[in-house]
PDB file of C-alpha atoms and ligand atoms in Angstrom:
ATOM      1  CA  UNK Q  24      17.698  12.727   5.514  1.00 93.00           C
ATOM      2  CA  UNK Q  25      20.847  13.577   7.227  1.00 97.00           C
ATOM      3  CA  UNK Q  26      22.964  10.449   6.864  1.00 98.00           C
ATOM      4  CA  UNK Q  27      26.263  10.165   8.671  1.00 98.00           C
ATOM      5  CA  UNK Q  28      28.655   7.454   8.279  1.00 98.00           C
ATOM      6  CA  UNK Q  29      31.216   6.401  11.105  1.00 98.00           C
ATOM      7  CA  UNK Q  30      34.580   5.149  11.025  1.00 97.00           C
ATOM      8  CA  UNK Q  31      34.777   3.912  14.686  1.00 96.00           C
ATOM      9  CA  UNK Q  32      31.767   2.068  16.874  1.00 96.00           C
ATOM     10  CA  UNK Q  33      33.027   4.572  19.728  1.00 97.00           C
ATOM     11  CA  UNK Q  34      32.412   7.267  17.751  1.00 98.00           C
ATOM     12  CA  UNK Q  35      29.170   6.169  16.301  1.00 98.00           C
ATOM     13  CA  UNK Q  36      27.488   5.874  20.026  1.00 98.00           C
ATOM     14  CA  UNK Q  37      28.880   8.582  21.191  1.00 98.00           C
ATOM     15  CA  UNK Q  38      27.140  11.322  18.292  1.00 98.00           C
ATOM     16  CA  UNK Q  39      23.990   9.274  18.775  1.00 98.00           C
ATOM     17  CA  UNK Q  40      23.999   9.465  22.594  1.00 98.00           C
ATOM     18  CA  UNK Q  41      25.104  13.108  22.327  1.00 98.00           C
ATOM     19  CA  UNK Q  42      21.989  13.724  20.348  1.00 98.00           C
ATOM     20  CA  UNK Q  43      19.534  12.180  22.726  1.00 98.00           C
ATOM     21  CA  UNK Q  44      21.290  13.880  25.783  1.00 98.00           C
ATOM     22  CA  UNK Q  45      21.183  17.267  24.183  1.00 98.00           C
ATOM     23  CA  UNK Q  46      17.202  16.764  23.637  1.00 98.00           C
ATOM     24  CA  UNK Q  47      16.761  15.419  26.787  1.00 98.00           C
ATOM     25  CA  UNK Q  48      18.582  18.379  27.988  1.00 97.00           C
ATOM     26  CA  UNK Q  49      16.484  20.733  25.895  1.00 97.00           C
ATOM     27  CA  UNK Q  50      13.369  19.059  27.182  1.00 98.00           C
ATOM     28  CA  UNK Q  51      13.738  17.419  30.303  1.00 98.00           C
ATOM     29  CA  UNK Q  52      10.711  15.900  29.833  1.00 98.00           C
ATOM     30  CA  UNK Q  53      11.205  15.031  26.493  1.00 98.00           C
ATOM     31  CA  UNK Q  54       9.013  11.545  25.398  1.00 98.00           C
ATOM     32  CA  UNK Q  55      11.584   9.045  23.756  1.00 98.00           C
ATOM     33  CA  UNK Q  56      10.609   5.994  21.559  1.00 98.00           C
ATOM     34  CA  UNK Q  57      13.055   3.427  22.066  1.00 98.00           C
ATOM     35  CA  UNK Q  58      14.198  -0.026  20.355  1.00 98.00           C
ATOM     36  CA  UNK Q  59      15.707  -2.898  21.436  1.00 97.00           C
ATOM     37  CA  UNK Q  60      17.855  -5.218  19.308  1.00 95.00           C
ATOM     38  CA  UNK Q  61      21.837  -5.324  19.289  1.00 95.00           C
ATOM     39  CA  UNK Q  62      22.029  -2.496  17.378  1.00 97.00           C
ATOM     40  CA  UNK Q  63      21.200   0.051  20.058  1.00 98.00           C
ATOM     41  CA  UNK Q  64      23.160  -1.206  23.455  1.00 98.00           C
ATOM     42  CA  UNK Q  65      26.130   0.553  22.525  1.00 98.00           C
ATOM     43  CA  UNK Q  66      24.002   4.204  22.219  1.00 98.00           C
ATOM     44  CA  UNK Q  67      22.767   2.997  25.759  1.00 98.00           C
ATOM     45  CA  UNK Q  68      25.615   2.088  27.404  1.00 98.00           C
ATOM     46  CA  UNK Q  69      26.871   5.412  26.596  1.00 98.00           C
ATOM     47  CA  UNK Q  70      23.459   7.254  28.086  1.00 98.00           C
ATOM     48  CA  UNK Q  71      24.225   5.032  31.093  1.00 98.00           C
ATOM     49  CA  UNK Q  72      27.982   6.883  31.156  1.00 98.00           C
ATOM     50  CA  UNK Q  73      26.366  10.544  30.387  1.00 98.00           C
ATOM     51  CA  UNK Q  74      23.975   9.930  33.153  1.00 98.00           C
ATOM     52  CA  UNK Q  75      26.049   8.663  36.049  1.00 98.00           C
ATOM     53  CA  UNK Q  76      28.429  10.940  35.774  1.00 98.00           C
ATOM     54  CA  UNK Q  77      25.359  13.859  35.717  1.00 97.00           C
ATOM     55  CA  UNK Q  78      26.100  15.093  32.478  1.00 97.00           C
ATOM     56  CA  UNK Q  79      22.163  14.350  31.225  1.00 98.00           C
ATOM     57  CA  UNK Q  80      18.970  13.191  33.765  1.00 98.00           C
ATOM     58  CA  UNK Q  81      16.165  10.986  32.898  1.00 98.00           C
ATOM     59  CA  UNK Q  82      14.358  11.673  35.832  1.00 98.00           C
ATOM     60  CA  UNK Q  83      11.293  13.461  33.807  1.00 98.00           C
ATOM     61  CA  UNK Q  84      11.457  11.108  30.810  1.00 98.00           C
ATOM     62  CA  UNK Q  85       8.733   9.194  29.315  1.00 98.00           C
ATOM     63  CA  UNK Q  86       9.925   6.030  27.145  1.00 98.00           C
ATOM     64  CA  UNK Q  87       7.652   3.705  25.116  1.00 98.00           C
ATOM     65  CA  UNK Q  88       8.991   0.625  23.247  1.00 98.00           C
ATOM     66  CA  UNK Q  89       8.783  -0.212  19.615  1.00 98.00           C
ATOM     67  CA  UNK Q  90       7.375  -4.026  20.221  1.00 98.00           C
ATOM     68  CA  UNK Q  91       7.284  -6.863  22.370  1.00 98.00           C
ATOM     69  CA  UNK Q  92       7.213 -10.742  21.428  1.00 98.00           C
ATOM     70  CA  UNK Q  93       4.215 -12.163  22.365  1.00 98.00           C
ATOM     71  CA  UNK Q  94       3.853 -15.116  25.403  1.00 94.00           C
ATOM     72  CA  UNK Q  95       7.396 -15.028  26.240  1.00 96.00           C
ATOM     73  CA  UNK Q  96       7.002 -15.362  30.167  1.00 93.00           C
ATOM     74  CA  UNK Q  97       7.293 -12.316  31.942  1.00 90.00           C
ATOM     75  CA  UNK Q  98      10.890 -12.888  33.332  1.00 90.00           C
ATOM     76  CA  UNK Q  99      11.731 -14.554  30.516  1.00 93.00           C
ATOM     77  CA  UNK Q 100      15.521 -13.231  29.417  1.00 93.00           C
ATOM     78  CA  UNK Q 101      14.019 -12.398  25.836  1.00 95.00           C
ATOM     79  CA  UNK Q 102      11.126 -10.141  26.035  1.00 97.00           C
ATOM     80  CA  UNK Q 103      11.981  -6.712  25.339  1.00 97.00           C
ATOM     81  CA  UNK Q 104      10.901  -5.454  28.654  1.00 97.00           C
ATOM     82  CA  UNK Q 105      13.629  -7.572  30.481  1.00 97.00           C
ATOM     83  CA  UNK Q 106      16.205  -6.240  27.944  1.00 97.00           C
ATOM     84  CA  UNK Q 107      15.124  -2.321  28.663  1.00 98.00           C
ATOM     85  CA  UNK Q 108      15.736  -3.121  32.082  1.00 98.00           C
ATOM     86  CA  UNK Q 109      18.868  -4.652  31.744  1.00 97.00           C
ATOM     87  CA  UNK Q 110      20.127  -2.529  29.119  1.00 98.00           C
ATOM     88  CA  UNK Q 111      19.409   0.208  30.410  1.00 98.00           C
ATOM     89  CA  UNK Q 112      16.716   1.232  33.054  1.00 98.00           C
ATOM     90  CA  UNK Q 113      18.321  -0.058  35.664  1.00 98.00           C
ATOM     91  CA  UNK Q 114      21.249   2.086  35.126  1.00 98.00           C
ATOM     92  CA  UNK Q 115      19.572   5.611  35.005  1.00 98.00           C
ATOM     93  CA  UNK Q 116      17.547   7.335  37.036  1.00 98.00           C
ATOM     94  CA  UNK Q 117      14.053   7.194  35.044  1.00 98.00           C
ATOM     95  CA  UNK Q 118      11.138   6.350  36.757  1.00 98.00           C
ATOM     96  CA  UNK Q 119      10.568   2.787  36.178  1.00 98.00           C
ATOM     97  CA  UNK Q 120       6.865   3.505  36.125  1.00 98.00           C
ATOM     98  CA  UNK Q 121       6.769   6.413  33.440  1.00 98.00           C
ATOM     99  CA  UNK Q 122       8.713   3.437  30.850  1.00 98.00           C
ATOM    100  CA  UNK Q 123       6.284   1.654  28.570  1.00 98.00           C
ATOM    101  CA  UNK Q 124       6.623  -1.592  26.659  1.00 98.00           C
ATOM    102  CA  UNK Q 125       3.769  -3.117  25.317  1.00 98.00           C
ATOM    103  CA  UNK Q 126       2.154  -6.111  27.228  1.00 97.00           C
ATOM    104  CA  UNK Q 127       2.533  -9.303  25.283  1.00 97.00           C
ATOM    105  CA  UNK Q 128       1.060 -11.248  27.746  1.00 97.00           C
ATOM    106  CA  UNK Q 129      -2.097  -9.336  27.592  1.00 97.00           C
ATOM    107  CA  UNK Q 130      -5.358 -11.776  28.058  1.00 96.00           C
ATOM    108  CA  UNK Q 131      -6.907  -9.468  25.358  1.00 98.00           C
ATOM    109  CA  UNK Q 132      -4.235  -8.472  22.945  1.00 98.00           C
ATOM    110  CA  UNK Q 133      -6.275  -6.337  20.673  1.00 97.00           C
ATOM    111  CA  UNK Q 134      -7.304  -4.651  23.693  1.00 98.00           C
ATOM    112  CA  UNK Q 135      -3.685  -4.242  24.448  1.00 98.00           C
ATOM    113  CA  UNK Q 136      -2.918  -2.286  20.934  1.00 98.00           C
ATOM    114  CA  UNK Q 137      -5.802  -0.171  21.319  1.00 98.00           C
ATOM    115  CA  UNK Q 138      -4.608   0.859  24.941  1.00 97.00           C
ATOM    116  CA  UNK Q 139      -0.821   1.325  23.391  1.00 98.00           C
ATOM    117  CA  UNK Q 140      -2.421   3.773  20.519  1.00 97.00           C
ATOM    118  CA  UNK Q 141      -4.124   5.468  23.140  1.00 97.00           C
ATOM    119  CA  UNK Q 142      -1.136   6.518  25.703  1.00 97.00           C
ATOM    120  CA  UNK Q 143       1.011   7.350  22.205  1.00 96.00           C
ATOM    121  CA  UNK Q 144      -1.015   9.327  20.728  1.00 95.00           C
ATOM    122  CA  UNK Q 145      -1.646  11.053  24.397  1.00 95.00           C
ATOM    123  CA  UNK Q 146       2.576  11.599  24.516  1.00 94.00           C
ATOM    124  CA  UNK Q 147       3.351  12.418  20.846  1.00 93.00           C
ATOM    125  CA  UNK Q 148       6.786  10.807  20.646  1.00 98.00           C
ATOM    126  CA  UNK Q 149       9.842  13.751  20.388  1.00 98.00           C
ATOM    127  CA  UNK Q 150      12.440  11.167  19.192  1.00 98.00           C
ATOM    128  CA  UNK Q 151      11.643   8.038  17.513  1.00 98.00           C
ATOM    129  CA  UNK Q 152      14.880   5.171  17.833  1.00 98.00           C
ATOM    130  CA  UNK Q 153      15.033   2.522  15.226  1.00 98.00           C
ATOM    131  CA  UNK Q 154      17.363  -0.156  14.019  1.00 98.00           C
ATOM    132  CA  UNK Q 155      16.524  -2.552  10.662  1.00 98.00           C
ATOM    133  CA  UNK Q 156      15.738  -5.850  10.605  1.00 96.00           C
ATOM    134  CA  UNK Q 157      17.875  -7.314   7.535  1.00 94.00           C
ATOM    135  CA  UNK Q 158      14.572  -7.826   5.331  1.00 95.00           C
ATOM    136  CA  UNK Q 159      13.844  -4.066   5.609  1.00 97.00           C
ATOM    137  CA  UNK Q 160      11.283  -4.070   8.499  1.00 97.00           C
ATOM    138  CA  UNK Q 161      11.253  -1.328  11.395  1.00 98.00           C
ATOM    139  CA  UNK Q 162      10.426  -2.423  14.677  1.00 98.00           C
ATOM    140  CA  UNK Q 163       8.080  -5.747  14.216  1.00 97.00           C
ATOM    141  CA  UNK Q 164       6.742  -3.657  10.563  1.00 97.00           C
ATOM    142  CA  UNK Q 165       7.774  -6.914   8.468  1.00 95.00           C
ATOM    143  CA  UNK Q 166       7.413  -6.213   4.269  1.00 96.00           C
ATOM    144  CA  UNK Q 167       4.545  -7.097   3.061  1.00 96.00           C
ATOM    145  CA  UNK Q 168       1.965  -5.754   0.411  1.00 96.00           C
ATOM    146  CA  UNK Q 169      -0.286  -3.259   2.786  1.00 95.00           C
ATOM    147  CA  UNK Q 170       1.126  -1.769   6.507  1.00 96.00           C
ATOM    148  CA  UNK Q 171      -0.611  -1.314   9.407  1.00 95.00           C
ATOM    149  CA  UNK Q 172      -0.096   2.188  10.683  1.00 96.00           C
ATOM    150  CA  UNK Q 173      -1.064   1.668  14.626  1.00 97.00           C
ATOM    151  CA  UNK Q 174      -0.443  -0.716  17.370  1.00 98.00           C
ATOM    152  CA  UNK Q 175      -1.172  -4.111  15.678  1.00 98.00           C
ATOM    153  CA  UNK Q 176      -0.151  -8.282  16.507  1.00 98.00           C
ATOM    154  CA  UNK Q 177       2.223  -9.159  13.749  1.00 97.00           C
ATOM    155  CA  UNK Q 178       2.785 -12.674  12.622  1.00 95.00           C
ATOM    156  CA  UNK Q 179       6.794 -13.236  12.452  1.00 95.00           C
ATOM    157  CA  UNK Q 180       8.259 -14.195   9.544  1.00 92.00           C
ATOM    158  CA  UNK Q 181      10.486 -17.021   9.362  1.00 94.00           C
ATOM    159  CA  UNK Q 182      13.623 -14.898   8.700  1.00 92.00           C
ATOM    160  CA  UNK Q 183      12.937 -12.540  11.746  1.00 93.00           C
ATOM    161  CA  UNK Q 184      12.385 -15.837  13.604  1.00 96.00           C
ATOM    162  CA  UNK Q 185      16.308 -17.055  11.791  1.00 95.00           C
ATOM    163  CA  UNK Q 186      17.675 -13.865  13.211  1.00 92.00           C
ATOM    164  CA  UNK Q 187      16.585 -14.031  16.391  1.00 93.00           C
ATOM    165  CA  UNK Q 188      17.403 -17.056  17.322  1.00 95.00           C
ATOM    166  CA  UNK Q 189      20.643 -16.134  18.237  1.00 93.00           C
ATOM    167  CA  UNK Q 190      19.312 -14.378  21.549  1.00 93.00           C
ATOM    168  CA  UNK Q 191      17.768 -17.894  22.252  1.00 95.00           C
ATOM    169  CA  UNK Q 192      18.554 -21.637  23.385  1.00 93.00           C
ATOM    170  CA  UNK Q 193      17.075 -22.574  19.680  1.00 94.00           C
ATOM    171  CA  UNK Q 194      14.454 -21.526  17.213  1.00 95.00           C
ATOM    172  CA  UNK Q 195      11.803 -23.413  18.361  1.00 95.00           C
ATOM    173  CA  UNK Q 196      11.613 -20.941  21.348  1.00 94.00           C
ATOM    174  CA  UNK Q 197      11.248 -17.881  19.306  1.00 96.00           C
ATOM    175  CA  UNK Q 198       7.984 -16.579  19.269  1.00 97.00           C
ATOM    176  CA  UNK Q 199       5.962 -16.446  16.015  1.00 97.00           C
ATOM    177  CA  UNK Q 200       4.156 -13.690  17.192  1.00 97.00           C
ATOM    178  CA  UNK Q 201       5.027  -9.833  18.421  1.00 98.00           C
ATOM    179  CA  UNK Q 202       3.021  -6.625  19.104  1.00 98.00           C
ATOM    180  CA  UNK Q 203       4.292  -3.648  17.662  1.00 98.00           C
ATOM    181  CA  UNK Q 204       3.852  -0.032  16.825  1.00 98.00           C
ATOM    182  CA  UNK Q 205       2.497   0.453  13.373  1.00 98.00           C
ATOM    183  CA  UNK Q 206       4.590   2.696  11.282  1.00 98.00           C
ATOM    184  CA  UNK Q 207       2.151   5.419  11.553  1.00 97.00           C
ATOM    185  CA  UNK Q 208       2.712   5.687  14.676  1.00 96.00           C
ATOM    186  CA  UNK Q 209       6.685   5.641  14.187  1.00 98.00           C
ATOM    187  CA  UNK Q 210       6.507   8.188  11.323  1.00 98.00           C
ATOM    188  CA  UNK Q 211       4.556  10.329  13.575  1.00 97.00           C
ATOM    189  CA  UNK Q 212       7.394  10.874  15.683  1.00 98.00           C
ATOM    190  CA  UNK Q 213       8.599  14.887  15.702  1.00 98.00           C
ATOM    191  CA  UNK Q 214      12.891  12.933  14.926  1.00 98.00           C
ATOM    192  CA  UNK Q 215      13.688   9.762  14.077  1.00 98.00           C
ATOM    193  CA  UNK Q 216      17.300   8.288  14.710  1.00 98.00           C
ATOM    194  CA  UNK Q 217      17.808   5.063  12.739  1.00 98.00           C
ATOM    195  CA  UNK Q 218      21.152   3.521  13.499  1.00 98.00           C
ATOM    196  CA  UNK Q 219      22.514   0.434  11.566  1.00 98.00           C
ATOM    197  CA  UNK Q 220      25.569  -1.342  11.880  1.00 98.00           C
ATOM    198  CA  UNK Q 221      27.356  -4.554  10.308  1.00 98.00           C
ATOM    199  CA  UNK Q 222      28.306  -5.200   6.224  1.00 98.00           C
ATOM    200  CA  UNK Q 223      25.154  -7.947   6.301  1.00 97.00           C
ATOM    201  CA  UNK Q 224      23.099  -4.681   6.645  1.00 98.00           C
ATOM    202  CA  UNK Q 225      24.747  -2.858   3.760  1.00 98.00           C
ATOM    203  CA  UNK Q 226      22.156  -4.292   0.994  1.00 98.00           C
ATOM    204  CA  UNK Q 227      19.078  -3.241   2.926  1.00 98.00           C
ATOM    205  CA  UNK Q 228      20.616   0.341   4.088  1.00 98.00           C
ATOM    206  CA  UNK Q 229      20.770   0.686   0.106  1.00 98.00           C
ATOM    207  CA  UNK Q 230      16.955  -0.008  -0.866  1.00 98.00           C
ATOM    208  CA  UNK Q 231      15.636   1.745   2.261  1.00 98.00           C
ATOM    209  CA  UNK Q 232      17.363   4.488   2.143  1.00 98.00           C
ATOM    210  CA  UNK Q 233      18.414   5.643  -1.816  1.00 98.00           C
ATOM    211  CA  UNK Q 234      15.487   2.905  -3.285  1.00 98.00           C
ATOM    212  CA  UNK Q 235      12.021   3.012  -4.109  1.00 98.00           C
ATOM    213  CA  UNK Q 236       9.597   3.790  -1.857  1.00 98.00           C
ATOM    214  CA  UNK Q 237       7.768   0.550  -0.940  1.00 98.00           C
ATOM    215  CA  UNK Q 238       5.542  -1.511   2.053  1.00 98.00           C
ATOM    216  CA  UNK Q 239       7.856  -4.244   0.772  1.00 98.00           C
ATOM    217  CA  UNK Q 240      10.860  -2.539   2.617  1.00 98.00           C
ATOM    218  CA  UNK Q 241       8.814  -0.620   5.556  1.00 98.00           C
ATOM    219  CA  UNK Q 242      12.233   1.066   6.175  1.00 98.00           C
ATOM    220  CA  UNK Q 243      11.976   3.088   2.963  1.00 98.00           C
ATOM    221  CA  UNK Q 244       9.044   5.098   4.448  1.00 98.00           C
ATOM    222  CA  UNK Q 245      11.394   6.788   6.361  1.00 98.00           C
ATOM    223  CA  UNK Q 246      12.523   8.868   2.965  1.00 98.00           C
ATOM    224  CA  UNK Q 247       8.902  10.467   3.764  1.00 98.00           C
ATOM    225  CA  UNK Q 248      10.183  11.915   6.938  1.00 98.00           C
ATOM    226  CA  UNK Q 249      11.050  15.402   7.021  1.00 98.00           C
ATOM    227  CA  UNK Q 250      13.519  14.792   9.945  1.00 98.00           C
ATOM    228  CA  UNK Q 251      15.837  11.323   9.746  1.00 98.00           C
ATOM    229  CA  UNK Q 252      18.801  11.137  10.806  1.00 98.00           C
ATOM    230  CA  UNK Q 253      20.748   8.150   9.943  1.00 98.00           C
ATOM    231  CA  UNK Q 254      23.795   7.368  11.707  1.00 98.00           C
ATOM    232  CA  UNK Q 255      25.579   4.294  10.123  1.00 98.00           C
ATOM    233  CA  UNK Q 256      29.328   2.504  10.751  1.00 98.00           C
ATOM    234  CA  UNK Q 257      31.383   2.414   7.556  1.00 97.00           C
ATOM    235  CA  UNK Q 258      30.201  -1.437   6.734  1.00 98.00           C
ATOM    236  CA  UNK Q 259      26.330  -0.509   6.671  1.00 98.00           C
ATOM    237  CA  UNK Q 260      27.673   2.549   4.176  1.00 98.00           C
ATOM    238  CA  UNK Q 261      29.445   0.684   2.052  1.00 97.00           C
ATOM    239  CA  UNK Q 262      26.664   0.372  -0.917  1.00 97.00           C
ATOM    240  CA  UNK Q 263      25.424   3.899  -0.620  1.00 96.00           C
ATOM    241  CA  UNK Q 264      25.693   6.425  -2.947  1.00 93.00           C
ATOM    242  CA  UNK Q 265      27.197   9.830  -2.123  1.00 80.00           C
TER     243      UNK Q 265
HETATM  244  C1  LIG G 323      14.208  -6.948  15.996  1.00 53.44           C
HETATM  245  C2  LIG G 323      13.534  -5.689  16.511  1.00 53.44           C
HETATM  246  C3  LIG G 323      13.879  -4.469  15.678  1.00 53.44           C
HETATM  247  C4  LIG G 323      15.365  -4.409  15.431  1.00 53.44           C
HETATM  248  C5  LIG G 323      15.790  -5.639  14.669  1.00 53.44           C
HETATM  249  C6  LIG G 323      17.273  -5.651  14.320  1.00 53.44           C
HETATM  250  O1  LIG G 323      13.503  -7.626  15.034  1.00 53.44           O
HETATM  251  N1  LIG G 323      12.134  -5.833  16.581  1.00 53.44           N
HETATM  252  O2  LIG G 323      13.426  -3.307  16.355  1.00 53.44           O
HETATM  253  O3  LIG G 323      15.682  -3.250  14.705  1.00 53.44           O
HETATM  254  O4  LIG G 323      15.508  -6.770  15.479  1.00 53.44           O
HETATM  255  O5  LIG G 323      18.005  -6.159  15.380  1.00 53.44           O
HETATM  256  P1  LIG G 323      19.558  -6.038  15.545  1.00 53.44           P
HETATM  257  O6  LIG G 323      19.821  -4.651  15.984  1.00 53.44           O
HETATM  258  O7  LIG G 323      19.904  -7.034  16.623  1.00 53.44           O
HETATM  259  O8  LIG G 323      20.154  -6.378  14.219  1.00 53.44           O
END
């Protein structure tokens, strides 16, 4: 794992963006797996900057979201399809049509994962985005005894529920349900760029990255990745070892 700690948020978005640019540059037509979250708007706003002023295209990009809650309605401000477009796909010139989030308001929702499994393991992902939830889980992956390694429906827990309430008008509104990638599927990814910020992130940066191994912090499957690079802000550092 390559981890790199940053003094300054500025700095911190701008070696994470330059990363993804230089990929996308590489490979123009590069397939990115993306996350939503805090953690990541200030890696997009950057991409926005990169892109506008012509520095990096998107035009022949493929994208495909980590998870989506499920029954939010459609243009509800919450679901993770409203927040790519706001974040960022309406700022860059991808094709609208070649993004993917996965369909929580699918009638059949198995149907739905199955269909998601299909078109990733069509694109083979060439970067893999992730932030941490503070109990250790990776996109919608919570900790429990077994994971699921494709597309799956996960039943929240209560303390991803707690934390995400602060993106809604109260708890009650949070779904208790979410589709999301398995962590096969994420660990299949050619790169993975896991970013974590904030001191109330510090304890779980230690177990997943320099802990055991374990389903009951998904994160720490990432140690079984032969290409992770962490990029973290002092605060989410501050347990590590050296
Ligand atoms: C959600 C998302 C995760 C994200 C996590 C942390 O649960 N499903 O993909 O990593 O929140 O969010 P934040 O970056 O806001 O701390």
């Amino acid at each position: 794992m390559n981890i790199m700690t940053f003094q300054t948020n500025e700095e911190l978005n701008q070696i994470a963006a330059s990363i993804v640019a230089s990929l996308v540059q590489t490979k123009p037509n590069a397939v990115l797996g993306l996350a939503t979250g805090s953690t990541p708007i200030g890696l997009y706003q950057e991409l926005i900057r990169l892109n506008q002023k012509g520095y990096v295209s998107f035009k022949n990009v493929k994208s495909y979201n980590l998870d989506e809650y499920v029954g939010l309605p459609a243009d509800h401000s919450e679901t993770y399809r409203t927040f790519m477009n706001t974040q960022l796909f309406d700022h860059i010139d991808i094709d609208k049509n070649n993004t993917y989030v996965p369909n929580g308001n699918a009638p059949d929702l198995d149907a739905e994962c199955q269909y998601y499994d299909e078109m990733l393991a069509a694109a083979s992902l060439d970067m893999q985005l992730l932030g941490i939830g503070h109990n250790g889980h990776i996109a919608f992956n919570e900790p429990d005894d077994q994971l699921h390694s494709g597309t799956h429906v996960v039943q929240l827990k209560e303390e991803t529920r707690q934390a995400n309430a602060r993106f809604f008008s109260s708890i009650d509104e949070v779904p208790s349900q979410a589709i999301t990638m398995g962590v096969g599927s994420i660990l299949k990814a050619k790169m993975i760029m896991l970013i974590v910020r904030g001191a109330e992130k510090a304890d779980i940066v230690k177990r997943a990255l320099q802990g055991p191994i374990t389903t009951e912090v998904p994160a720490s499957l990432l140690q079984t990745h032969p290409n992770v690079v962490v990029l973290l802000d002092k605060e989410a550092a501050k347990h590590l070892d050296a």
